[in-house]
mmCIF file of C-alpha atoms in Angstrom:
data_model
loop_
_atom_site.group_PDB
_atom_site.id
_atom_site.type_symbol
_atom_site.label_atom_id
_atom_site.label_comp_id
_atom_site.label_asym_id
_atom_site.label_seq_id
_atom_site.Cartn_x
_atom_site.Cartn_y
_atom_site.Cartn_z
ATOM 1 C CA MET A 9 0.000 0.000 0.000
ATOM 2 C CA VAL A 10 1.306 3.436 -0.960
ATOM 3 C CA LYS A 11 -0.221 6.781 -0.018
ATOM 4 C CA ILE A 12 -1.442 8.975 -2.858
ATOM 5 C CA ARG A 13 0.791 12.037 -2.820
ATOM 6 C CA LEU A 14 0.363 13.460 -6.318
ATOM 7 C CA ILE A 15 -2.800 14.181 -8.301
ATOM 8 C CA THR A 16 -2.197 15.242 -11.896
ATOM 9 C CA ILE A 17 -4.913 17.235 -13.619
ATOM 10 C CA SER A 18 -5.284 17.343 -17.387
ATOM 11 C CA ARG A 19 -8.159 19.374 -18.768
ATOM 12 C CA ASP A 20 -9.860 20.698 -21.840
ATOM 13 C CA PHE A 21 -9.433 24.412 -22.418
ATOM 14 C CA GLY A 22 -12.679 26.092 -21.441
ATOM 15 C CA THR A 23 -13.580 24.675 -18.026
ATOM 16 C CA ASP A 24 -13.325 25.963 -14.459
ATOM 17 C CA ILE A 25 -11.427 22.957 -13.107
ATOM 18 C CA ASP A 26 -8.450 25.136 -12.086
ATOM 19 C CA GLU A 27 -10.718 27.095 -9.745
ATOM 20 C CA ILE A 28 -12.178 23.868 -8.365
ATOM 21 C CA ILE A 29 -8.709 22.440 -7.706
ATOM 22 C CA ASN A 30 -7.670 25.674 -6.016
ATOM 23 C CA LYS A 31 -10.624 25.360 -3.635
ATOM 24 C CA ILE A 32 -9.867 21.697 -2.886
ATOM 25 C CA SER A 33 -6.186 22.444 -2.323
ATOM 26 C CA LYS A 34 -7.011 25.022 0.342
ATOM 27 C CA LYS A 35 -9.330 22.592 2.120
ATOM 28 C CA VAL A 36 -6.720 19.806 2.276
ATOM 29 C CA TYR A 37 -3.706 22.107 2.773
ATOM 30 C CA GLY A 38 -2.243 20.971 -0.532
ATOM 31 C CA GLU A 39 0.122 22.597 -3.004
ATOM 32 C CA ILE A 40 -0.676 23.511 -6.610
ATOM 33 C CA LEU A 41 2.035 23.331 -9.249
ATOM 34 C CA ASP A 42 1.331 24.761 -12.677
ATOM 35 C CA ARG A 43 3.366 26.255 -15.509
ATOM 36 C CA LYS A 44 3.803 29.610 -13.748
ATOM 37 C CA ARG A 45 4.826 28.029 -10.431
ATOM 38 C CA ILE A 46 7.358 25.742 -12.102
ATOM 39 C CA HIS A 47 8.850 28.696 -13.981
ATOM 40 C CA GLU A 48 9.158 30.589 -10.698
ATOM 41 C CA GLU A 49 10.977 27.643 -9.123
ATOM 42 C CA LEU A 50 13.390 27.442 -12.042
ATOM 43 C CA ALA A 51 14.003 31.200 -11.888
ATOM 44 C CA LEU A 52 14.985 30.839 -8.223
ATOM 45 C CA GLU A 53 17.481 28.190 -9.298
ATOM 46 C CA GLY A 54 19.036 30.598 -11.774
ATOM 47 C CA TYR A 55 17.523 29.344 -15.020
ATOM 48 C CA ASP A 56 16.611 31.742 -17.841
ATOM 49 C CA VAL A 57 12.802 31.567 -17.814
ATOM 50 C CA GLN A 58 12.440 33.610 -20.998
ATOM 51 C CA GLU A 59 14.553 31.084 -22.866
ATOM 52 C CA LEU A 60 12.450 28.299 -21.357
ATOM 53 C CA GLU A 61 9.233 29.956 -22.541
ATOM 54 C CA ASN A 62 10.674 30.326 -26.042
ATOM 55 C CA LYS A 63 11.535 26.633 -26.089
ATOM 56 C CA GLU A 64 8.023 25.742 -24.911
ATOM 57 C CA LYS A 65 6.572 27.747 -27.808
ATOM 58 C CA GLU A 66 8.774 25.749 -30.169
ATOM 59 C CA LEU A 67 7.324 22.539 -28.732
ATOM 60 C CA GLU A 68 3.829 23.868 -29.516
ATOM 61 C CA LYS A 69 4.980 24.241 -33.130
ATOM 62 C CA GLY A 70 6.312 20.703 -33.304
ATOM 63 C CA VAL A 71 10.021 21.551 -33.063
ATOM 64 C CA ARG A 72 11.833 18.646 -31.366
ATOM 65 C CA ASP A 73 15.087 19.350 -29.550
ATOM 66 C CA PRO A 74 15.938 16.016 -27.853
ATOM 67 C CA ASN A 75 18.376 17.587 -25.398
ATOM 68 C CA PHE A 76 15.921 20.260 -24.300
ATOM 69 C CA ILE A 77 13.051 17.761 -24.083
ATOM 70 C CA GLU A 78 14.916 15.497 -21.668
ATOM 71 C CA THR A 79 16.121 18.482 -19.622
ATOM 72 C CA TYR A 80 12.587 19.906 -19.501
ATOM 73 C CA LYS A 81 11.112 16.608 -18.312
ATOM 74 C CA GLU A 82 13.774 16.304 -15.627
ATOM 75 C CA HIS A 83 13.097 19.857 -14.387
ATOM 76 C CA VAL A 84 9.381 19.094 -13.937
ATOM 77 C CA ARG A 85 10.042 15.744 -12.241
ATOM 78 C CA ARG A 86 12.611 17.238 -9.877
ATOM 79 C CA ILE A 87 10.459 20.181 -8.797
ATOM 80 C CA VAL A 88 7.370 18.020 -8.258
ATOM 81 C CA LYS A 89 9.322 15.480 -6.197
ATOM 82 C CA LYS A 90 10.771 18.295 -4.103
ATOM 83 C CA TYR A 91 7.244 19.361 -3.151
ATOM 84 C CA ILE A 92 6.131 15.780 -2.550
ATOM 85 C CA GLU A 93 8.832 15.507 0.111
ATOM 86 C CA LYS A 94 7.042 18.256 2.060
ATOM 87 C CA ASP A 95 4.412 15.655 2.996
ATOM 88 C CA SER A 96 1.384 17.372 1.467
ATOM 89 C CA ILE A 97 -0.946 16.541 -1.413
ATOM 90 C CA ILE A 98 0.405 17.965 -4.677
ATOM 91 C CA PHE A 99 -1.887 18.982 -7.541
ATOM 92 C CA LEU A 100 0.033 19.192 -10.816
ATOM 93 C CA LEU A 101 -1.898 21.110 -13.479
ATOM 94 C CA GLY A 102 -0.775 20.103 -16.941
ATOM 95 C CA ARG A 103 2.945 19.848 -17.762
ATOM 96 C CA GLY A 104 2.533 16.221 -18.826
ATOM 97 C CA GLY A 105 2.209 14.824 -15.329
ATOM 98 C CA GLN A 106 0.174 11.887 -16.629
ATOM 99 C CA PHE A 107 3.217 10.884 -18.713
ATOM 100 C CA LEU A 108 6.027 11.823 -16.334
ATOM 101 C CA PHE A 109 4.528 10.028 -13.341
ATOM 102 C CA LYS A 110 2.495 7.298 -15.030
ATOM 103 C CA ASP A 111 4.505 4.512 -13.395
ATOM 104 C CA GLU A 112 4.546 6.042 -9.908
ATOM 105 C CA ASN A 113 2.157 4.294 -7.533
ATOM 106 C CA TYR A 114 1.848 7.427 -5.382
ATOM 107 C CA SER A 115 0.200 9.319 -8.261
ATOM 108 C CA PHE A 116 -3.421 9.564 -9.405
ATOM 109 C CA HIS A 117 -4.210 10.925 -12.870
ATOM 110 C CA ILE A 118 -7.412 12.811 -13.728
ATOM 111 C CA ASN A 119 -8.600 14.196 -17.059
ATOM 112 C CA VAL A 120 -11.439 16.727 -17.053
ATOM 113 C CA ILE A 121 -13.295 16.943 -20.346
ATOM 114 C CA ALA A 122 -16.308 18.911 -21.595
ATOM 115 C CA PRO A 123 -18.372 19.067 -24.802
ATOM 116 C CA LEU A 124 -17.583 21.877 -27.220
ATOM 117 C CA SER A 125 -20.920 23.594 -26.502
ATOM 118 C CA TYR A 126 -20.125 23.736 -22.767
ATOM 119 C CA ARG A 127 -16.651 25.145 -23.385
ATOM 120 C CA ILE A 128 -17.965 27.843 -25.713
ATOM 121 C CA LYS A 129 -20.630 28.874 -23.206
ATOM 122 C CA PHE A 130 -18.103 28.928 -20.356
ATOM 123 C CA LEU A 131 -15.717 31.212 -22.257
ATOM 124 C CA THR A 132 -18.442 33.561 -23.495
ATOM 125 C CA ASN A 133 -19.790 33.982 -19.965
ATOM 126 C CA LYS A 134 -16.456 34.339 -18.192
ATOM 127 C CA PHE A 135 -14.594 36.540 -20.668
ATOM 128 C CA LEU A 136 -17.544 38.194 -22.463
ATOM 129 C CA LEU A 137 -16.387 36.786 -25.806
ATOM 130 C CA SER A 138 -18.496 36.199 -28.873
ATOM 131 C CA GLU A 139 -19.210 32.551 -29.659
ATOM 132 C CA GLU A 140 -17.092 32.871 -32.803
ATOM 133 C CA LYS A 141 -14.094 34.145 -30.826
ATOM 134 C CA ALA A 142 -14.553 31.477 -28.153
ATOM 135 C CA LEU A 143 -14.605 28.745 -30.799
ATOM 136 C CA GLU A 144 -11.509 30.214 -32.429
ATOM 137 C CA LEU A 145 -9.654 30.189 -29.098
ATOM 138 C CA ILE A 146 -10.683 26.610 -28.339
ATOM 139 C CA ARG A 147 -9.485 25.365 -31.717
ATOM 140 C CA GLU A 148 -6.215 27.257 -31.344
ATOM 141 C CA LYS A 149 -5.559 25.949 -27.825
ATOM 142 C CA ASP A 150 -6.583 22.378 -28.660
ATOM 143 C CA PHE A 151 -4.280 22.310 -31.671
ATOM 144 C CA SER A 152 -1.236 23.777 -29.891
ATOM 145 C CA ARG A 153 -1.763 21.513 -26.869
ATOM 146 C CA GLU A 154 -1.997 18.391 -29.033
ATOM 147 C CA ILE A 155 1.201 19.358 -30.874
ATOM 148 C CA PHE A 156 2.951 20.166 -27.575
ATOM 149 C CA TYR A 157 2.304 16.740 -26.041
ATOM 150 C CA ASN A 158 2.913 14.825 -29.246
ATOM 151 C CA THR A 159 6.258 16.586 -29.605
ATOM 152 C CA LEU A 160 7.229 16.184 -25.960
ATOM 153 C CA PHE A 161 5.993 12.633 -25.322
ATOM 154 C CA LEU A 162 5.267 11.214 -28.791
ATOM 155 C CA ASN A 163 1.751 10.424 -27.647
ATOM 156 C CA SER A 164 -1.695 12.016 -27.438
ATOM 157 C CA TRP A 165 -2.702 13.397 -24.053
ATOM 158 C CA LYS A 166 -6.255 12.288 -24.906
ATOM 159 C CA ASP A 167 -5.336 8.612 -24.547
ATOM 160 C CA PRO A 168 -7.858 7.399 -21.905
ATOM 161 C CA TYR A 169 -5.452 4.752 -20.610
ATOM 162 C CA LEU A 170 -3.223 7.486 -19.189
ATOM 163 C CA TYR A 171 -5.843 8.277 -16.544
ATOM 164 C CA HIS A 172 -7.375 6.660 -13.503
ATOM 165 C CA LEU A 173 -10.420 8.925 -13.762
ATOM 166 C CA ILE A 174 -12.058 10.952 -16.553
ATOM 167 C CA ILE A 175 -14.649 13.540 -15.468
ATOM 168 C CA ASP A 176 -17.170 15.225 -17.773
ATOM 169 C CA ARG A 177 -17.484 18.768 -16.403
ATOM 170 C CA SER A 178 -20.845 19.278 -18.105
ATOM 171 C CA PHE A 179 -22.346 16.355 -16.192
ATOM 172 C CA PHE A 180 -21.089 17.099 -12.678
ATOM 173 C CA THR A 181 -21.474 20.244 -10.603
ATOM 174 C CA ALA A 182 -18.395 21.888 -9.102
ATOM 175 C CA GLU A 183 -19.439 20.592 -5.689
ATOM 176 C CA GLU A 184 -19.760 17.036 -6.987
ATOM 177 C CA ILE A 185 -16.313 17.176 -8.575
ATOM 178 C CA GLU A 186 -14.891 18.465 -5.296
ATOM 179 C CA ALA A 187 -16.480 15.528 -3.491
ATOM 180 C CA ILE A 188 -15.119 13.022 -6.023
ATOM 181 C CA ILE A 189 -11.545 14.292 -5.766
ATOM 182 C CA GLU A 190 -11.746 14.616 -1.994
ATOM 183 C CA LYS A 191 -12.847 10.980 -1.863
ATOM 184 C CA VAL A 192 -9.708 10.051 -3.815
ATOM 185 C CA ILE A 193 -7.596 11.985 -1.311
ATOM 186 C CA GLU A 194 -9.384 10.436 1.680
ATOM 187 C CA ARG A 195 -8.635 6.999 0.354
ATOM 188 C CA GLN A 196 -4.964 7.876 0.775
ATOM 189 C CA GLU A 197 -3.776 4.518 -0.505
ATOM 190 C CA SER A 198 -3.103 3.424 -4.047
ATOM 191 C CA LYS A 199 -3.615 -0.309 -4.409
ATOM 192 C CA ILE A 200 -1.438 -1.977 -7.013
ATOM 193 C CA TYR A 201 -2.739 -5.405 -7.940
ATOM 194 C CA THR A 202 -0.660 -8.219 -9.415
ATOM 195 C CA LEU A 203 -2.044 -10.352 -12.242
ATOM 196 C CA GLU A 204 -2.540 -13.164 -9.746
ATOM 197 C CA GLN A 205 -4.830 -10.936 -7.646
ATOM 198 C CA LEU A 206 -7.044 -9.899 -10.548
ATOM 199 C CA SER A 207 -10.126 -11.840 -11.555
ATOM 200 C CA LEU A 208 -9.190 -12.771 -15.116
ATOM 201 C CA PRO A 209 -10.997 -15.132 -17.521
ATOM 202 C CA GLN A 210 -9.802 -18.699 -17.140
ATOM 203 C CA LYS A 211 -8.543 -20.673 -20.120
ATOM 204 C CA PRO A 212 -11.189 -23.299 -20.986
ATOM 205 C CA LYS A 213 -10.341 -26.968 -20.548
ATOM 206 C CA PHE A 214 -10.936 -28.590 -23.916
ATOM 207 C CA ALA A 215 -12.172 -32.151 -24.262
ATOM 208 C CA ASN A 216 -9.359 -33.007 -26.685
ATOM 209 C CA LYS A 217 -6.385 -31.555 -28.576
ATOM 210 C CA THR A 218 -8.355 -31.095 -31.807
ATOM 211 C CA GLU A 219 -10.818 -28.708 -30.138
ATOM 212 C CA GLU A 220 -7.969 -26.699 -28.642
ATOM 213 C CA GLU A 221 -6.186 -26.343 -32.013
ATOM 214 C CA PHE A 222 -9.433 -25.304 -33.710
ATOM 215 C CA ALA A 223 -9.970 -22.608 -31.055
ATOM 216 C CA LYS A 224 -6.459 -21.274 -31.748
ATOM 217 C CA ILE A 225 -7.273 -20.990 -35.467
ATOM 218 C CA LEU A 226 -10.468 -19.049 -34.733
ATOM 219 C CA THR A 227 -8.572 -16.723 -32.402
ATOM 220 C CA PHE A 228 -5.829 -16.143 -34.999
ATOM 221 C CA TYR A 229 -8.415 -15.010 -37.562
ATOM 222 C CA GLN A 230 -10.150 -12.878 -34.911
ATOM 223 C CA ILE A 231 -13.335 -14.932 -35.101
ATOM 224 C CA ARG A 232 -15.297 -14.778 -31.890
ATOM 225 C CA TRP A 233 -15.964 -18.142 -30.299
ATOM 226 C CA GLU A 234 -17.366 -19.527 -27.054
ATOM 227 C CA TYR A 235 -16.586 -22.962 -25.730
ATOM 228 C CA GLU A 236 -19.588 -24.928 -24.498
ATOM 229 C CA PRO A 237 -19.578 -25.609 -20.767
ATOM 230 C CA ARG A 238 -18.362 -29.044 -19.738
ATOM 231 C CA THR A 239 -21.111 -29.403 -17.171
ATOM 232 C CA PHE A 240 -24.797 -28.643 -17.789
ATOM 233 C CA PRO A 241 -26.929 -27.822 -14.715
ATOM 234 C CA LEU A 242 -30.200 -29.732 -14.483
ATOM 235 C CA GLU A 243 -31.637 -28.678 -11.123
ATOM 236 C CA TRP A 244 -31.124 -25.816 -8.662
ATOM 237 C CA ASP A 245 -32.130 -25.402 -5.026
ATOM 238 C CA ASN A 246 -34.047 -22.379 -3.661
ATOM 239 C CA ASP A 247 -30.792 -20.480 -3.137
ATOM 240 C CA GLY A 248 -29.748 -20.875 -6.758
ATOM 241 C CA ASN A 249 -27.141 -23.573 -6.147
ATOM 242 C CA VAL A 250 -26.786 -26.403 -8.659
ATOM 243 C CA VAL A 251 -27.867 -29.690 -7.049
ATOM 244 C CA GLU A 252 -27.867 -31.876 -10.160
ATOM 245 C CA SER A 253 -25.889 -31.598 -13.380
ATOM 246 C CA PHE A 254 -24.940 -33.545 -16.485
ATOM 247 C CA THR A 255 -21.415 -33.884 -17.904
ATOM 248 C CA PRO A 256 -21.150 -35.418 -21.415
ATOM 249 C CA ASP A 257 -18.265 -37.719 -22.244
#
């Protein structure tokens, strides 16, 4: 059992999840790390933040500099781990946390999504934009973000298997999302199961070698098949237990 120390938040542009996370962080005495905070940390260490920002813009244009990419990843990892050592819950907003910490059992990865109509309405209400301008911004941000992550990690940040939890902002209220994430924090333990502990389908026991070889052929050609049960129930008791069955030779 390992305590959850890091919650990474990925999100569609055009939602209020940052404000929700800020509220949760205050309630649990957590720390929020985002692009600005990481830049501030690097500035304190003597790094040229302007040069870093220029390099980030190049990533958004698909320019790959292998040396910078590895250095950038290491900077983010190092700063996040430094805060984790302070023994508080860390919320990492963006920065590829779902990639950088995907194999760490102390991390929990969340992706907050929302339909285009919700995102447009959110932006028009919050920033008094026209729907046309809001749509333009969403397309611009979505495109640059996709390029950024593809360039940095050679993968799409939309891959659902990167996340433990995907939340549709249009379906849940802010209060409900707070409750969901707080429940994750309260759990405080990340259970890692081995294959032996998981309930996986059992390989059927074939009556003879010919049946087994035929099943392999069907599987190879991606033809769905189902092996007939070896034992056929004939009678059940009142509790649903089989009391009589038939097994063909």
